[in-house]
Amino acid sequence: MKKFSLLLFLIPLITFPQDFTKVDNVTRAAYKKVTTIDALAERINNDFETDIEKVRSVFTWLTFNVSYRLHYSKTLEAPEFFVYLNDEDLEKVLIAKEEKKITDAFYNRQAVCEGYSLLFKRICDLLKIENEMVFGYTKASGDYVGVIPKGKNHVWNAVKVNNKWMMIDATYGAGYISKNIWIKKFNDTFFDAKKKVLNGTHYPGDPKWRRFLGQKELREFCQDPVVKSAYFKHNLDVLEPKQGVIDLKNKSHLKFKIKGLKHMQSLLYVYGKEGMIRTPEVSGKKEYRDYYFKKPKEDTTLHIYVDNELALEYIVKVE
């Protein structure tokens, strides 16, 4: 009897990853003609029972309907100067500007990260789901490696569901930029993103969220290479080089030691200024292999692809 009781007690502790296929399909098919933010929140609230399903629906709607507007810089917009009579007047001006960003994202179906995050927050507020915007820093490309930011350049969301905080980045979930072109591609890696993923891609400005992620120091984060979704998708581990800036001044080639690549997977690389797709020479054991890249002629960025998906970016210095 005691053994049977113990088994019953343990069963509720067993959990399985949730399948959001139904939520995604309903959201994409049924909400195309929703005309107001309030109406969208009402539909989500009526169609789904649990908070996690509702939050997923918000994420899916944003990533499916809102495209990234190719107007960005290394920092968020600089503070503006306003003429106002008192603090109450200033608050009204700021609220109006925020409201415009939210409505622009919804009605124009275009936004930068702030628009995605503000609209995400508005819908969650209407659904009465606790949430916060997280301001911080990300490395969008290899050009950012080794650059210590002077200001925040990205914002995403934290949502509390079942008494647990999760981080969600609808901007990253909607697609990515390649050669100054927006590529729309749904990526749910950044829905309830794992801390391991965010530690390689996002740096919160608030110490509270850095502690939540167990994030390293900013300087160390900035010196790391840029890691993309394919890096985590294929469960890769670069044993060397660890730094994002590679100095080849006194070397004849570039050597990588990578763990996790399967035998049939392809690895290709491109130097930014050359544009030629190359295949490295390979040696080593099955568990991990050594990859030898040809030395570029000048300082450049290095883009590494696994199965034709961008996985890593570095800065290479030869002069």
CSV table of C-alpha atoms in Angstrom, one decimal:
chain,number,residue,atom,x,y,z
A,1,MET,CA,0.0,0.0,0.0
A,2,LYS,CA,2.8,2.4,0.8
A,3,LYS,CA,4.5,1.7,-2.5
A,4,PHE,CA,1.2,2.4,-4.4
A,5,SER,CA,0.7,5.7,-2.5
A,6,LEU,CA,4.2,6.8,-3.3
A,7,LEU,CA,3.6,6.1,-7.0
A,8,LEU,CA,0.5,8.2,-7.0
A,9,PHE,CA,2.3,11.0,-5.4
A,10,LEU,CA,5.1,11.0,-8.0
A,11,ILE,CA,3.0,10.8,-11.1
A,12,PRO,CA,2.0,14.6,-11.1
A,13,LEU,CA,5.6,15.5,-11.0
A,14,ILE,CA,6.2,14.0,-14.4
A,15,THR,CA,5.9,16.7,-17.1
A,16,PHE,CA,6.2,16.6,-20.9
A,17,PRO,CA,6.9,19.4,-23.4
A,18,GLN,CA,3.7,21.1,-24.5
A,19,ASP,CA,2.6,20.8,-28.1
A,20,PHE,CA,1.4,24.2,-29.4
A,21,THR,CA,0.4,23.0,-32.9
A,22,LYS,CA,-3.3,23.6,-32.3
A,23,VAL,CA,-2.7,27.0,-30.7
A,24,ASP,CA,-0.4,28.0,-33.7
A,25,ASN,CA,-2.9,26.8,-36.3
A,26,VAL,CA,-5.9,28.5,-34.8
A,27,THR,CA,-3.9,31.8,-34.3
A,28,ARG,CA,-2.6,31.9,-37.8
A,29,ALA,CA,-5.9,30.9,-39.5
A,30,ALA,CA,-8.6,32.6,-37.4
A,31,TYR,CA,-7.1,35.9,-36.5
A,32,LYS,CA,-6.2,37.3,-39.8
A,33,LYS,CA,-9.0,39.8,-40.0
A,34,VAL,CA,-9.0,41.0,-36.4
A,35,THR,CA,-9.3,44.8,-36.6
A,36,THR,CA,-8.4,46.0,-33.1
A,37,ILE,CA,-5.9,45.0,-30.3
A,38,ASP,CA,-8.8,44.7,-27.9
A,39,ALA,CA,-10.6,42.3,-30.2
A,40,LEU,CA,-7.5,40.2,-30.7
A,41,ALA,CA,-7.0,39.9,-26.9
A,42,GLU,CA,-10.7,38.9,-26.6
A,43,ARG,CA,-10.5,36.2,-29.2
A,44,ILE,CA,-7.4,34.8,-27.6
A,45,ASN,CA,-9.0,34.9,-24.2
A,46,ASN,CA,-12.1,33.1,-25.5
A,47,ASP,CA,-10.4,30.5,-27.6
A,48,PHE,CA,-7.8,29.3,-25.1
A,49,GLU,CA,-8.1,28.2,-21.4
A,50,THR,CA,-4.6,28.3,-20.0
A,51,ASP,CA,-2.3,31.2,-19.6
A,52,ILE,CA,0.5,29.4,-21.4
A,53,GLU,CA,-1.7,28.8,-24.4
A,54,LYS,CA,-2.7,32.5,-24.4
A,55,VAL,CA,0.9,33.7,-24.2
A,56,ARG,CA,1.8,31.3,-27.0
A,57,SER,CA,-1.0,32.7,-29.2
A,58,VAL,CA,0.2,36.3,-28.6
A,59,PHE,CA,3.8,35.2,-29.6
A,60,THR,CA,2.5,33.3,-32.7
A,61,TRP,CA,0.3,36.2,-33.8
A,62,LEU,CA,3.1,38.7,-33.6
A,63,THR,CA,5.7,36.5,-35.4
A,64,PHE,CA,3.2,35.6,-38.1
A,65,ASN,CA,1.7,39.1,-38.8
A,66,VAL,CA,4.3,41.7,-37.9
A,67,SER,CA,7.5,42.0,-40.1
A,68,TYR,CA,10.7,43.6,-38.9
A,69,ARG,CA,11.2,47.2,-40.1
A,70,LEU,CA,14.7,47.6,-41.4
A,71,HIS,CA,15.5,50.7,-39.6
A,72,TYR,CA,17.8,50.0,-36.7
A,73,SER,CA,21.1,51.1,-35.0
A,74,LYS,CA,23.5,49.9,-32.4
A,75,THR,CA,21.4,51.5,-29.7
A,76,LEU,CA,17.8,52.2,-29.1
A,77,GLU,CA,16.6,55.6,-30.2
A,78,ALA,CA,18.3,58.5,-28.4
A,79,PRO,CA,16.2,60.4,-25.8
A,80,GLU,CA,14.1,63.1,-27.2
A,81,PHE,CA,13.5,66.6,-25.9
A,82,PHE,CA,10.0,67.7,-25.1
A,83,VAL,CA,8.4,71.0,-24.1
A,84,TYR,CA,6.0,70.4,-21.2
A,85,LEU,CA,4.5,72.3,-18.3
A,86,ASN,CA,4.8,69.8,-15.5
A,87,ASP,CA,5.4,66.1,-14.8
A,88,GLU,CA,1.8,65.2,-15.6
A,89,ASP,CA,2.1,66.9,-19.0
A,90,LEU,CA,5.3,65.0,-19.7
A,91,GLU,CA,3.7,61.7,-18.7
A,92,LYS,CA,0.9,62.3,-21.2
A,93,VAL,CA,3.4,63.0,-24.0
A,94,LEU,CA,5.4,59.8,-23.3
A,95,ILE,CA,2.2,57.7,-23.1
A,96,ALA,CA,1.1,59.1,-26.5
A,97,LYS,CA,4.4,58.3,-28.1
A,98,GLU,CA,4.3,54.7,-26.7
A,99,GLU,CA,0.7,54.3,-27.9
A,100,LYS,CA,1.7,55.4,-31.4
A,101,LYS,CA,4.4,52.7,-31.5
A,102,ILE,CA,1.9,50.1,-30.4
A,103,THR,CA,-0.8,51.1,-32.9
A,104,ASP,CA,1.8,51.4,-35.7
A,105,ALA,CA,3.0,47.8,-35.0
A,106,PHE,CA,-0.6,46.5,-35.0
A,107,TYR,CA,-2.1,48.4,-38.0
A,108,ASN,CA,1.0,48.7,-40.2
A,109,ARG,CA,2.2,45.2,-39.4
A,110,GLN,CA,5.8,46.5,-39.1
A,111,ALA,CA,8.0,47.2,-36.1
A,112,VAL,CA,11.4,47.1,-34.6
A,113,CYS,CA,12.0,45.3,-31.4
A,114,GLU,CA,10.4,48.0,-29.2
A,115,GLY,CA,7.2,47.8,-31.2
A,116,TYR,CA,7.1,44.0,-30.9
A,117,SER,CA,7.7,44.2,-27.2
A,118,LEU,CA,5.2,47.0,-26.5
A,119,LEU,CA,2.4,45.3,-28.4
A,120,PHE,CA,3.2,42.0,-26.7
A,121,LYS,CA,3.0,43.7,-23.4
A,122,ARG,CA,-0.3,45.4,-24.3
A,123,ILE,CA,-2.0,42.2,-25.2
A,124,CYS,CA,-0.7,40.4,-22.1
A,125,ASP,CA,-2.0,43.3,-20.0
A,126,LEU,CA,-5.4,42.9,-21.6
A,127,LEU,CA,-5.3,39.2,-20.8
A,128,LYS,CA,-4.3,40.1,-17.2
A,129,ILE,CA,-1.1,38.1,-17.4
A,130,GLU,CA,1.8,39.5,-15.4
A,131,ASN,CA,4.6,40.6,-17.7
A,132,GLU,CA,7.6,43.0,-18.0
A,133,MET,CA,9.7,44.4,-20.8
A,134,VAL,CA,13.4,43.5,-20.6
A,135,PHE,CA,15.8,46.1,-22.0
A,136,GLY,CA,19.3,45.0,-22.8
A,137,TYR,CA,21.8,44.2,-25.5
A,138,THR,CA,22.2,41.7,-28.2
A,139,LYS,CA,24.8,41.0,-30.9
A,140,ALA,CA,22.9,41.0,-34.2
A,141,SER,CA,25.9,40.2,-36.3
A,142,GLY,CA,29.7,39.6,-36.3
A,143,ASP,CA,30.2,43.3,-36.6
A,144,TYR,CA,29.2,43.6,-32.9
A,145,VAL,CA,31.8,41.2,-31.6
A,146,GLY,CA,34.2,42.9,-29.2
A,147,VAL,CA,32.2,46.1,-29.1
A,148,ILE,CA,31.2,47.2,-25.6
A,149,PRO,CA,27.8,48.9,-25.9
A,150,LYS,CA,27.3,52.5,-24.8
A,151,GLY,CA,23.5,52.0,-24.6
A,152,LYS,CA,20.8,49.3,-24.8
A,153,ASN,CA,20.0,48.2,-28.3
A,154,HIS,CA,17.2,45.6,-27.8
A,155,VAL,CA,14.1,44.9,-25.8
A,156,TRP,CA,12.1,41.7,-25.2
A,157,ASN,CA,9.5,40.3,-22.7
A,158,ALA,CA,9.3,38.4,-19.5
A,159,VAL,CA,6.0,36.7,-18.7
A,160,LYS,CA,4.9,35.0,-15.5
A,161,VAL,CA,2.9,31.8,-16.1
A,162,ASN,CA,2.0,29.3,-13.4
A,163,ASN,CA,4.2,31.3,-10.9
A,164,LYS,CA,7.2,30.9,-13.2
A,165,TRP,CA,8.9,33.6,-15.2
A,166,MET,CA,9.8,32.8,-18.9
A,167,MET,CA,11.5,35.0,-21.5
A,168,ILE,CA,10.1,35.6,-24.9
A,169,ASP,CA,11.5,37.5,-27.9
A,170,ALA,CA,9.0,37.9,-30.6
A,171,THR,CA,11.4,39.9,-32.7
A,172,TYR,CA,13.8,37.0,-32.9
A,173,GLY,CA,10.9,34.6,-33.3
A,174,ALA,CA,9.6,36.4,-36.4
A,175,GLY,CA,12.8,36.0,-38.6
A,176,TYR,CA,16.2,37.3,-39.1
A,177,ILE,CA,18.3,39.8,-41.2
A,178,SER,CA,20.6,38.5,-43.9
A,179,LYS,CA,22.7,40.8,-46.0
A,180,ASN,CA,20.4,43.7,-45.1
A,181,ILE,CA,17.3,41.7,-46.2
A,182,TRP,CA,14.6,40.7,-43.7
A,183,ILE,CA,14.0,36.9,-43.9
A,184,LYS,CA,10.6,36.0,-42.4
A,185,LYS,CA,11.0,32.6,-40.6
A,186,PHE,CA,9.1,31.4,-37.5
A,187,ASN,CA,11.5,30.4,-34.8
A,188,ASP,CA,10.0,29.3,-31.5
A,189,THR,CA,13.4,28.8,-29.9
A,190,PHE,CA,12.7,32.2,-28.4
A,191,PHE,CA,9.4,31.3,-26.9
A,192,ASP,CA,10.1,30.4,-23.3
A,193,ALA,CA,13.8,30.5,-24.4
A,194,LYS,CA,16.2,28.3,-22.5
A,195,LYS,CA,18.7,30.2,-20.3
A,196,LYS,CA,21.6,28.5,-22.2
A,197,VAL,CA,20.3,30.1,-25.4
A,198,LEU,CA,19.7,33.6,-23.9
A,199,ASN,CA,23.1,33.5,-22.3
A,200,GLY,CA,24.7,33.4,-25.7
A,201,THR,CA,22.4,35.9,-27.4
A,202,HIS,CA,20.8,38.4,-24.9
A,203,TYR,CA,22.3,40.6,-22.1
A,204,PRO,CA,19.7,42.2,-19.8
A,205,GLY,CA,20.4,45.6,-18.4
A,206,ASP,CA,18.5,45.0,-15.2
A,207,PRO,CA,20.7,43.0,-12.7
A,208,LYS,CA,17.5,41.1,-11.6
A,209,TRP,CA,17.2,39.5,-15.0
A,210,ARG,CA,21.0,38.9,-15.3
A,211,ARG,CA,20.7,36.9,-12.0
A,212,PHE,CA,17.7,35.1,-13.4
A,213,LEU,CA,19.7,34.0,-16.4
A,214,GLY,CA,23.0,33.5,-14.6
A,215,GLN,CA,24.5,35.8,-17.2
A,216,LYS,CA,28.2,36.4,-17.4
A,217,GLU,CA,29.9,39.9,-17.2
A,218,LEU,CA,29.1,42.3,-20.1
A,219,ARG,CA,32.7,42.4,-21.4
A,220,GLU,CA,32.9,38.6,-21.6
A,221,PHE,CA,29.5,38.5,-23.3
A,222,CYS,CA,30.7,41.0,-25.9
A,223,GLN,CA,33.9,39.1,-26.6
A,224,ASP,CA,32.1,35.9,-27.3
A,225,PRO,CA,31.2,34.9,-30.9
A,226,VAL,CA,27.7,35.6,-32.3
A,227,VAL,CA,25.7,32.4,-31.9
A,228,LYS,CA,22.5,31.8,-34.0
A,229,SER,CA,19.6,29.4,-33.6
A,230,ALA,CA,21.2,26.7,-35.6
A,231,TYR,CA,24.0,26.5,-33.1
A,232,PHE,CA,21.5,25.4,-30.4
A,233,LYS,CA,19.4,23.4,-32.8
A,234,HIS,CA,22.3,21.1,-33.7
A,235,ASN,CA,23.6,21.1,-30.1
A,236,LEU,CA,27.0,22.3,-31.1
A,237,ASP,CA,30.0,23.1,-28.8
A,238,VAL,CA,33.0,25.0,-30.1
A,239,LEU,CA,36.0,23.9,-28.1
A,240,GLU,CA,38.3,26.3,-29.8
A,241,PRO,CA,38.5,29.2,-30.5
A,242,LYS,CA,36.4,30.5,-27.6
A,243,GLN,CA,36.9,34.2,-28.3
A,244,GLY,CA,34.8,36.0,-31.0
A,245,VAL,CA,37.8,37.9,-32.3
A,246,ILE,CA,40.4,35.7,-34.0
A,247,ASP,CA,43.9,37.0,-34.5
A,248,LEU,CA,45.7,35.3,-37.5
A,249,LYS,CA,48.6,37.7,-37.8
A,250,ASN,CA,51.2,35.0,-37.3
A,251,LYS,CA,49.2,31.9,-38.5
A,252,SER,CA,48.8,30.3,-41.9
A,253,HIS,CA,45.2,29.0,-41.3
A,254,LEU,CA,42.3,29.1,-38.9
A,255,LYS,CA,41.6,26.0,-36.8
A,256,PHE,CA,38.2,25.2,-35.2
A,257,LYS,CA,37.6,22.2,-32.9
A,258,ILE,CA,33.8,21.6,-32.9
A,259,LYS,CA,31.9,19.0,-30.9
A,260,GLY,CA,28.4,17.8,-31.8
A,261,LEU,CA,28.4,17.7,-35.6
A,262,LYS,CA,27.1,14.5,-37.0
A,263,HIS,CA,28.9,12.6,-39.8
A,264,MET,CA,26.3,13.5,-42.5
A,265,GLN,CA,26.0,17.2,-41.6
A,266,SER,CA,27.6,19.8,-43.8
A,267,LEU,CA,29.8,22.7,-42.5
A,268,LEU,CA,30.5,25.6,-44.8
A,269,TYR,CA,32.0,29.0,-44.2
A,270,VAL,CA,32.0,32.4,-45.9
A,271,TYR,CA,34.2,35.5,-45.3
A,272,GLY,CA,32.1,38.6,-45.4
A,273,LYS,CA,34.2,40.6,-47.8
A,274,GLU,CA,34.9,37.7,-50.2
A,275,GLY,CA,31.4,36.2,-50.5
A,276,MET,CA,32.8,32.8,-51.6
A,277,ILE,CA,31.3,29.7,-50.0
A,278,ARG,CA,34.1,27.3,-48.8
A,279,THR,CA,34.4,23.9,-47.4
A,280,PRO,CA,37.0,23.4,-44.6
A,281,GLU,CA,39.4,20.5,-44.4
A,282,VAL,CA,38.4,18.0,-41.7
A,283,SER,CA,40.2,15.7,-39.3
A,284,GLY,CA,39.7,14.1,-36.0
A,285,LYS,CA,37.5,11.7,-34.0
A,286,LYS,CA,33.8,11.1,-34.3
A,287,GLU,CA,33.1,12.9,-31.0
A,288,TYR,CA,34.7,16.1,-32.1
A,289,ARG,CA,36.6,17.2,-35.2
A,290,ASP,CA,39.2,19.7,-36.3
A,291,TYR,CA,38.2,22.1,-39.1
A,292,TYR,CA,40.8,24.1,-41.0
A,293,PHE,CA,39.7,27.3,-42.7
A,294,LYS,CA,41.7,29.1,-45.3
A,295,LYS,CA,43.2,32.4,-44.1
A,296,PRO,CA,41.4,35.5,-45.5
A,297,LYS,CA,43.4,38.2,-47.3
A,298,GLU,CA,42.2,41.0,-45.0
A,299,ASP,CA,40.3,41.7,-41.8
A,300,THR,CA,36.7,40.4,-42.2
A,301,THR,CA,33.8,38.7,-40.6
A,302,LEU,CA,33.5,34.9,-40.7
A,303,HIS,CA,30.1,33.2,-41.1
A,304,ILE,CA,29.8,29.5,-40.4
A,305,TYR,CA,26.8,27.5,-41.7
A,306,VAL,CA,25.6,24.0,-40.6
A,307,ASP,CA,23.3,22.3,-43.0
A,308,ASN,CA,22.9,25.7,-44.8
A,309,GLU,CA,21.8,27.4,-41.6
A,310,LEU,CA,23.9,30.2,-40.1
A,311,ALA,CA,25.3,29.0,-36.8
A,312,LEU,CA,28.2,31.3,-35.8
A,313,GLU,CA,29.9,34.6,-36.6
A,314,TYR,CA,33.3,35.8,-35.8
A,315,ILE,CA,35.7,38.7,-36.5
A,316,VAL,CA,39.0,37.6,-38.1
A,317,LYS,CA,42.0,39.9,-38.0
A,318,VAL,CA,45.0,39.3,-40.3
A,319,GLU,CA,46.8,42.7,-40.3
